PDB file of C-alpha atoms in Angstrom:
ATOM      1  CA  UNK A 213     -25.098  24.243  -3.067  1.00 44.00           C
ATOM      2  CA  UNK A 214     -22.331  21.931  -3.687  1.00 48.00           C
ATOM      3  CA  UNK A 215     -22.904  18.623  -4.450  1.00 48.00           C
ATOM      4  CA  UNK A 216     -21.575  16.393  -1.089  1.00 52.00           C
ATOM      5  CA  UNK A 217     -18.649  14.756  -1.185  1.00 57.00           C
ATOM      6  CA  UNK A 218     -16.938  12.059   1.688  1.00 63.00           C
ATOM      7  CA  UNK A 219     -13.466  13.969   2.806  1.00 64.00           C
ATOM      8  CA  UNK A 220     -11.684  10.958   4.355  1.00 70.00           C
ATOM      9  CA  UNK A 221      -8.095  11.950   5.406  1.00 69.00           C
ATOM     10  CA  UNK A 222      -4.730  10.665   4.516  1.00 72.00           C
ATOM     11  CA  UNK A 223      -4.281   8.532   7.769  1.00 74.00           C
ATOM     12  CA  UNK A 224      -7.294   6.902   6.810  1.00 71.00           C
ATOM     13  CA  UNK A 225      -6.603   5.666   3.447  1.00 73.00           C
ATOM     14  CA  UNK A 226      -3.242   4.959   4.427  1.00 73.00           C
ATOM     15  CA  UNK A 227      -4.706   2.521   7.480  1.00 75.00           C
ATOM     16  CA  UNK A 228      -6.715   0.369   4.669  1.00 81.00           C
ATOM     17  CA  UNK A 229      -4.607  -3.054   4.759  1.00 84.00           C
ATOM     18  CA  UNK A 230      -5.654  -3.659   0.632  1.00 86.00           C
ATOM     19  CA  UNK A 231      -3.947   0.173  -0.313  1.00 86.00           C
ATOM     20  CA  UNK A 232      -1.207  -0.180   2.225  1.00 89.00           C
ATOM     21  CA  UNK A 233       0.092  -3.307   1.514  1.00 91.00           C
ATOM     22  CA  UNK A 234      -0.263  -2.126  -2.218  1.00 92.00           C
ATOM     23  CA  UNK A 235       2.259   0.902  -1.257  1.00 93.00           C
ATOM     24  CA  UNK A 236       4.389  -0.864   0.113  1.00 94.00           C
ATOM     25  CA  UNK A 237       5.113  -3.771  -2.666  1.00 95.00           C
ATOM     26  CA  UNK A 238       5.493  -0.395  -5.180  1.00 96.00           C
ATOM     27  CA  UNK A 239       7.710   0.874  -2.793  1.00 96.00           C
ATOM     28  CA  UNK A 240       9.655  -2.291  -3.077  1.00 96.00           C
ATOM     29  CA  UNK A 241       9.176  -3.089  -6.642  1.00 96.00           C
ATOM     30  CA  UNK A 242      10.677   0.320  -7.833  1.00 96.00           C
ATOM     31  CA  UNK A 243      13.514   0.142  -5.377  1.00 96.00           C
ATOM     32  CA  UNK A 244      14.586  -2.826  -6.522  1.00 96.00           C
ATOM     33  CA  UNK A 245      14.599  -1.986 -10.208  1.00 94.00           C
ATOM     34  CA  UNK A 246      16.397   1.606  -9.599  1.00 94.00           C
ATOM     35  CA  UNK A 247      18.826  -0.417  -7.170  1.00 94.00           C
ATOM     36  CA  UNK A 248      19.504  -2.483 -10.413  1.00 92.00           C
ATOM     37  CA  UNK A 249      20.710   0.531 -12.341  1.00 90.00           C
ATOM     38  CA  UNK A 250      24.059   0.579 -10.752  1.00 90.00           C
ATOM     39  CA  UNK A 251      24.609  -2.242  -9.473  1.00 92.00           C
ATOM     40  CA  UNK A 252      24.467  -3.878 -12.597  1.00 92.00           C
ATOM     41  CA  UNK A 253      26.214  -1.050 -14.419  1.00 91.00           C
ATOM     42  CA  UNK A 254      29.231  -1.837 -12.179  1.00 91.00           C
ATOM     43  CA  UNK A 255      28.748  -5.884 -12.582  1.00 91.00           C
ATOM     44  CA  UNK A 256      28.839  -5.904 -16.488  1.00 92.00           C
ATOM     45  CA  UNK A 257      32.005  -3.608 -16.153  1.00 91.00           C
ATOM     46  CA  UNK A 258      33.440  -5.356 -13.285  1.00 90.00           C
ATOM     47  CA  UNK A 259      33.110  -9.225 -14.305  1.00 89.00           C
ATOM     48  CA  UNK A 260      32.309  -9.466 -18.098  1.00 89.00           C
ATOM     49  CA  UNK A 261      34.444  -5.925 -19.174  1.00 90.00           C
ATOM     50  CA  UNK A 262      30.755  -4.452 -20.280  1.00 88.00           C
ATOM     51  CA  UNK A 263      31.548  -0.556 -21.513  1.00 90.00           C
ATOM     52  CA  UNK A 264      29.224   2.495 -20.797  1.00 90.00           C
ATOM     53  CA  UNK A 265      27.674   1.663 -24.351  1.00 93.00           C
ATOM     54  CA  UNK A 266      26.980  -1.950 -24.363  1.00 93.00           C
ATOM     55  CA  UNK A 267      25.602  -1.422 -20.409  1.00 92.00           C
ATOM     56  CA  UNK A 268      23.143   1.314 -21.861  1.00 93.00           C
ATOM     57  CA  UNK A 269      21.974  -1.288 -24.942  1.00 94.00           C
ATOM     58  CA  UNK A 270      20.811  -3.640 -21.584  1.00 94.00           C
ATOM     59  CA  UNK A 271      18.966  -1.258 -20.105  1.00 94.00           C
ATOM     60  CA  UNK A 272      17.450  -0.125 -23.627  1.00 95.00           C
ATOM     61  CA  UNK A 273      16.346  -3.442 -24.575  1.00 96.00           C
ATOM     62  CA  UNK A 274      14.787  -4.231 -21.167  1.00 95.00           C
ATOM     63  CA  UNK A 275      12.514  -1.041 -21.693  1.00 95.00           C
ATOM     64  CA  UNK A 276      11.480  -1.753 -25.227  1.00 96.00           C
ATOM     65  CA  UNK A 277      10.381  -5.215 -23.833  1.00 95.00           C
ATOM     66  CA  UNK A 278       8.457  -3.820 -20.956  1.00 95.00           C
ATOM     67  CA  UNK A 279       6.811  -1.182 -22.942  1.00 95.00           C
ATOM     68  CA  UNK A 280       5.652  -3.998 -25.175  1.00 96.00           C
ATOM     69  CA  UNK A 281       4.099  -6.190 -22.163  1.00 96.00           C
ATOM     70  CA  UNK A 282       2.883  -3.785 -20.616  1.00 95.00           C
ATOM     71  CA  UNK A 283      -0.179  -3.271 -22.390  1.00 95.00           C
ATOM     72  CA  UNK A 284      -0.580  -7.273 -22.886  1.00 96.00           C
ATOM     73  CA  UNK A 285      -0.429  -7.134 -18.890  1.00 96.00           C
ATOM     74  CA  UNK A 286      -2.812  -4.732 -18.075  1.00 94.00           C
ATOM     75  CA  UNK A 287      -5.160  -6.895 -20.477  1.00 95.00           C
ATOM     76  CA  UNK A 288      -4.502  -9.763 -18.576  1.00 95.00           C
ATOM     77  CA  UNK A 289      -4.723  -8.052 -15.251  1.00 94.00           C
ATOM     78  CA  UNK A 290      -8.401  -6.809 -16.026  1.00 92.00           C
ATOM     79  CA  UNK A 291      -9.663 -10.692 -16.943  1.00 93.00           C
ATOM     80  CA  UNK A 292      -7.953 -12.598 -13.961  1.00 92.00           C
ATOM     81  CA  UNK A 293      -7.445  -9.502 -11.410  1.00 92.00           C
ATOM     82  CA  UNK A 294      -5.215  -7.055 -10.547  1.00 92.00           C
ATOM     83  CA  UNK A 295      -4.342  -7.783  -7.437  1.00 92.00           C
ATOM     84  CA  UNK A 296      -3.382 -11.503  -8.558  1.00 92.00           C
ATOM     85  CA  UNK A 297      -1.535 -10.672 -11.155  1.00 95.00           C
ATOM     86  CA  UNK A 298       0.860  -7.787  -9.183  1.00 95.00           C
ATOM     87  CA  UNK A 299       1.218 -11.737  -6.669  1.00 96.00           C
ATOM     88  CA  UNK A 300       2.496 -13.511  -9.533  1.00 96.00           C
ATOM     89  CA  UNK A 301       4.618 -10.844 -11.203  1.00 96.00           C
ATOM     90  CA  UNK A 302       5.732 -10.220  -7.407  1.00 96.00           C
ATOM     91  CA  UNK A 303       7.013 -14.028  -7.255  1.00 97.00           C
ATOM     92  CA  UNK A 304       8.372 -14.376 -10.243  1.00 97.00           C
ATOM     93  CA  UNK A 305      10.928 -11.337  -9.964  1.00 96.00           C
ATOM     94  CA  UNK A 306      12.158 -12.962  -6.913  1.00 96.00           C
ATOM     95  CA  UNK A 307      12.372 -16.048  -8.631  1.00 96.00           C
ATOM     96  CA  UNK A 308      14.362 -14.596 -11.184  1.00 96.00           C
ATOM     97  CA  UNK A 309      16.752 -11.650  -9.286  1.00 96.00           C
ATOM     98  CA  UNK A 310      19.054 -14.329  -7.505  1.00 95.00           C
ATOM     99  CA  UNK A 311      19.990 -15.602 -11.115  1.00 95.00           C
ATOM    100  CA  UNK A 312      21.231 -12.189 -12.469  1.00 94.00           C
ATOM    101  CA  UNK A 313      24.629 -11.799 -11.132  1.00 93.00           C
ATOM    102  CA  UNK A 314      24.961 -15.692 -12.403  1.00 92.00           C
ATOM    103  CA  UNK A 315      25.802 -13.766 -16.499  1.00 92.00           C
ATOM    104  CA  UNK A 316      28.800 -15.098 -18.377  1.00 92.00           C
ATOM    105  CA  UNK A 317      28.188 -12.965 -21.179  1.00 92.00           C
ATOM    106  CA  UNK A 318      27.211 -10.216 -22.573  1.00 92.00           C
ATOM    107  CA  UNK A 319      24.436 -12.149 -24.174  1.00 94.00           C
ATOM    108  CA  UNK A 320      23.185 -13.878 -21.219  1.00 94.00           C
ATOM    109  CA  UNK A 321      23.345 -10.230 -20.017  1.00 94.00           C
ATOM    110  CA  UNK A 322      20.887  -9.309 -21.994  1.00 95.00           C
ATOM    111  CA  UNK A 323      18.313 -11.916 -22.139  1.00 96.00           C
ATOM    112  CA  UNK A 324      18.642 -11.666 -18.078  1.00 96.00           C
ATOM    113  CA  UNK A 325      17.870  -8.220 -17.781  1.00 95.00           C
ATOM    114  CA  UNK A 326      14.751  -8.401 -20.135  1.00 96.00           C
ATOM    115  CA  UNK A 327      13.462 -11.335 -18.181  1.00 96.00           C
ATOM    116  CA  UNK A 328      13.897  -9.556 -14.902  1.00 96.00           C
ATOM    117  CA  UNK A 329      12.350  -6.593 -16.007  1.00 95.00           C
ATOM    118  CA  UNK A 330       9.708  -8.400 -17.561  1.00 96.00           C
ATOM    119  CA  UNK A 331       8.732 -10.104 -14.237  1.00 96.00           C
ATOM    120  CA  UNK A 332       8.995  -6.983 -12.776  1.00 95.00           C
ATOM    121  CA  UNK A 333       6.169  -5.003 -15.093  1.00 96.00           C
ATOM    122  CA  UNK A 334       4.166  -8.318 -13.815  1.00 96.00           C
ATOM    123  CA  UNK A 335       4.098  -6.568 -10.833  1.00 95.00           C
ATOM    124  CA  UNK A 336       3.768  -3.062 -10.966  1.00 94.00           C
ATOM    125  CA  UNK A 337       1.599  -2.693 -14.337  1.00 94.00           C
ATOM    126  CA  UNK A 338      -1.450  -4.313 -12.469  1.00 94.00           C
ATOM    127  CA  UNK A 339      -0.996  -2.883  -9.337  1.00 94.00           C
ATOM    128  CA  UNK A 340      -2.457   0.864 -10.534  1.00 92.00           C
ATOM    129  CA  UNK A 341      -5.690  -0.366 -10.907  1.00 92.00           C
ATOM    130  CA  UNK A 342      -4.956  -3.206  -7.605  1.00 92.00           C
ATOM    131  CA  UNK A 343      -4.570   0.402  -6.223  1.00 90.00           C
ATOM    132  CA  UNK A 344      -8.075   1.286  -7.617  1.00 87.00           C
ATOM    133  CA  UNK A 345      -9.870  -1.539  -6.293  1.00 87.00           C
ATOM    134  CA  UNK A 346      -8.629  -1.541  -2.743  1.00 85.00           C
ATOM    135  CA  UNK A 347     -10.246   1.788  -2.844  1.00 82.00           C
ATOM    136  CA  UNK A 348     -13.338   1.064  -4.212  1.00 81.00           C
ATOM    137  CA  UNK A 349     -13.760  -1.726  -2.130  1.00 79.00           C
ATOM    138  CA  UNK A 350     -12.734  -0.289   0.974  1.00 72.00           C
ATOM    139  CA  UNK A 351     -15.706   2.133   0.250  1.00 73.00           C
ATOM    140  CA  UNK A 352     -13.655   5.172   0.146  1.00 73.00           C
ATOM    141  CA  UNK A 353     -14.362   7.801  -2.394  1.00 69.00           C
ATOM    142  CA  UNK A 354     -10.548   9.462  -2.331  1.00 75.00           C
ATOM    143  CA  UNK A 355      -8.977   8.125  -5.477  1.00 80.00           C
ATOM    144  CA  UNK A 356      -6.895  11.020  -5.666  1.00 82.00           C
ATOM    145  CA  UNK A 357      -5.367  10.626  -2.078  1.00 83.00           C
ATOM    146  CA  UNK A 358      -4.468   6.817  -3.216  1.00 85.00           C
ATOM    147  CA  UNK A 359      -3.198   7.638  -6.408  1.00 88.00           C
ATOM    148  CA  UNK A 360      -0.959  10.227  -4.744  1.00 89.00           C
ATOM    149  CA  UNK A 361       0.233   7.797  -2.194  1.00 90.00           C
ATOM    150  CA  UNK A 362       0.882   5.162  -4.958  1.00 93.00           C
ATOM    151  CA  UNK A 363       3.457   7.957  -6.755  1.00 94.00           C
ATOM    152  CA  UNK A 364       4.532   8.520  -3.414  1.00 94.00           C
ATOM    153  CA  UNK A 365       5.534   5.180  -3.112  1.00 95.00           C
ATOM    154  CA  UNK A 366       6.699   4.862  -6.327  1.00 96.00           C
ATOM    155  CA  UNK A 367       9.000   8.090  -5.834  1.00 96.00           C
ATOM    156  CA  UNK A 368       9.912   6.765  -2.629  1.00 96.00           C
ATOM    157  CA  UNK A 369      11.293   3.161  -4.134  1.00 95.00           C
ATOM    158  CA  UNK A 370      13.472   5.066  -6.777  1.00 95.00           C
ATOM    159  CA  UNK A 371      14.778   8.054  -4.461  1.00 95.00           C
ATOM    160  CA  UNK A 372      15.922   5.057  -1.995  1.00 94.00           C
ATOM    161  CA  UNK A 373      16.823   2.003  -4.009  1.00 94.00           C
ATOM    162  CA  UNK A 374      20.009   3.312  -5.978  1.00 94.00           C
ATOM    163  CA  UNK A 375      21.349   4.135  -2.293  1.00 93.00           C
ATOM    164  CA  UNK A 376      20.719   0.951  -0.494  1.00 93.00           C
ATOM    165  CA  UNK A 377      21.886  -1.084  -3.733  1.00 92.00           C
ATOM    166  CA  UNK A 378      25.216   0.316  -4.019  1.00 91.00           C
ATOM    167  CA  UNK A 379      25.712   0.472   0.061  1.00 93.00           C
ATOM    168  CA  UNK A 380      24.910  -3.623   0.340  1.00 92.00           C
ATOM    169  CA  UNK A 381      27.204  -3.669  -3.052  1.00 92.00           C
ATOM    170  CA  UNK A 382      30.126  -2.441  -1.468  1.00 91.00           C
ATOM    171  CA  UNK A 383      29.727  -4.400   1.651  1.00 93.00           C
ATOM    172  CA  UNK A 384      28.028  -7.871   0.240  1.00 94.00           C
ATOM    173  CA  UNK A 385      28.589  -7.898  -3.178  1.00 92.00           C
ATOM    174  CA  UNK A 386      26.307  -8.810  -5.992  1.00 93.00           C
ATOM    175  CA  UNK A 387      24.941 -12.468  -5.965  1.00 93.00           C
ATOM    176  CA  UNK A 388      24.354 -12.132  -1.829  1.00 95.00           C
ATOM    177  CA  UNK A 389      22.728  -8.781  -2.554  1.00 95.00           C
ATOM    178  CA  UNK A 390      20.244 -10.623  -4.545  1.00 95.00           C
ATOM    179  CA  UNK A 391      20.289 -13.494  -2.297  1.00 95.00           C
ATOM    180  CA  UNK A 392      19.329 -10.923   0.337  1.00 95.00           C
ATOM    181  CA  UNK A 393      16.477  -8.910  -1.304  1.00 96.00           C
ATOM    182  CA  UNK A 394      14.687 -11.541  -3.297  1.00 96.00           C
ATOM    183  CA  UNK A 395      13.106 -12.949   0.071  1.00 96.00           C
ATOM    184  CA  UNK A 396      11.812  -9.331   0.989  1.00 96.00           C
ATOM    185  CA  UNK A 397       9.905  -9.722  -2.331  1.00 96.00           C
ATOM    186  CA  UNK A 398       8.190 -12.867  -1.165  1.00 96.00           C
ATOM    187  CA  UNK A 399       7.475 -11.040   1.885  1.00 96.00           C
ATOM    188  CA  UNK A 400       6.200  -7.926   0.606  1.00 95.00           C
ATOM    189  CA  UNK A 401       3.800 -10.689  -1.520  1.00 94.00           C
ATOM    190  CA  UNK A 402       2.444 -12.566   1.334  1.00 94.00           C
ATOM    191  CA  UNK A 403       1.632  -9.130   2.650  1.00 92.00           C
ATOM    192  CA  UNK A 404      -0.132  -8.507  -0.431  1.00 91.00           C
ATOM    193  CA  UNK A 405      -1.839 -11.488   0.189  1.00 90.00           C
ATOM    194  CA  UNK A 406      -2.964 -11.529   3.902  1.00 86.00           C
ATOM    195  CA  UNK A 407      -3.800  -7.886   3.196  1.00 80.00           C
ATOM    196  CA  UNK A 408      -7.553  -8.142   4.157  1.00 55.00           C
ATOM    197  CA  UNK A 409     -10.362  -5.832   2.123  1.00 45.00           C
ATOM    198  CA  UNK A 410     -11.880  -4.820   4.993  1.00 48.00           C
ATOM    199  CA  UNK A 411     -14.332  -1.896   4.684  1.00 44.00           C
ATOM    200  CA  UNK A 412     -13.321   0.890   6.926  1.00 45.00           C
ATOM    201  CA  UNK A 413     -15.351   3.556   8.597  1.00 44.00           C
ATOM    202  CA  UNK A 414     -15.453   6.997   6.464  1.00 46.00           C
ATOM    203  CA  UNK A 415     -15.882  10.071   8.414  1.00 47.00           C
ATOM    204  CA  UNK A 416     -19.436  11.719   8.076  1.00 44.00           C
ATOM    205  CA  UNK A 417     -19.706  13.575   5.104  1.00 39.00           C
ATOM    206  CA  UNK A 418     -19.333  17.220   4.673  1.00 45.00           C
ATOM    207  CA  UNK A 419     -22.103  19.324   2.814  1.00 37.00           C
ATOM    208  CA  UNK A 420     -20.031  22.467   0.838  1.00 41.00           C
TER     209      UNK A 420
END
């Protein structure tokens, strides 16, 4: 006989505040980073004359920073908590988006781009294993469903984030577009925040 195991469905999971509320900030994180990607692109070449080069070097220098911090994050996320450190990295990147279309050069470019981004990993480097937790705590035993949900998310951010960046682009331009989305970011954090751990009730379990 197979040992038992608790088959708690998708709806389920999904209805736990903790993981839901987790979702949903991914969702947000990673749609505002891929909604960066051309917006910016179009920015640099727009105001400061950036070419295709120089606006690849951003990008490029952004990622070596994150992929430095991230590491250093996920330390710090297991000694003060995951779920208040994906808060703080949450606040700062709105703190810090409504100053990005404020570059004068290509410098300031730069240095903008990697403290964004950097802000940004804050968030969603700590929010895997916030993801984990939730779980756990919830006293659910499908890591795989939330895992899956949490690329879903993740998926879904960067399939819809170019889109909605370059529509509110055309229409609003940059510094209102950041204007705009920064206080969804606070939202999406006091969601994370009010999200409540509460235990829900597992269906019966199911001997195989």
């Amino acid at each position: 006989m197979h040992a038992t195991r608790n088959i708690v469905p998708i709806r389920v999971v999904l209805g736990t505040p903790a993981i839901a509320s987790c979702a949903i900030a991914v969702i947000v994180v990673a749609a505002t980073l891929s909604m960066l990607e051309p917006v910016l692109a179009l920015h640099l070449a727009t105001r400061l004359g950036v070419g295709p080069a120089r606006v690849g070097l951003v990008f490029g220098v952004a990622a070596v920073a994150t992929m430095i911090l991230n590491p250093i994050y996920g330390r710090l996320a297991d000694r003060y908590g995951a779920r208040r450190l994906t808060m703080v990295g949450l606040m700062l990147e709105a703190s810090v988006l409504p100053f990005l279309p404020l570059m004068w050069s290509y410098e300031s470019a730069v240095g903008l781009s990697v403290l964004h981004a950097s802000m940004a990993a804050l968030a969603i480097t700590p929010s895997l294993a916030y993801m984990g937790e939730a779980t756990s705590e919830a006293g659910i035993g499908s890591f795989g469903v939330s895992y899956g949900l949490y690329n879903m998310a993740w998926g879904a951010g960067l399939l819809g984030g170019p889109a909605l960046g370059g529509f509110l682009f055309e229409r609003i331009g940059f510094a209102r577009l950041a204007l705009v989305w920064a206080p969804v970011i606070v939202a999406v954090t006091l969601l994370l925040a009010r999200a409540g751990q509460r235990r829900i009730q597992v269906p019966p379990l199911e001997v195989r």
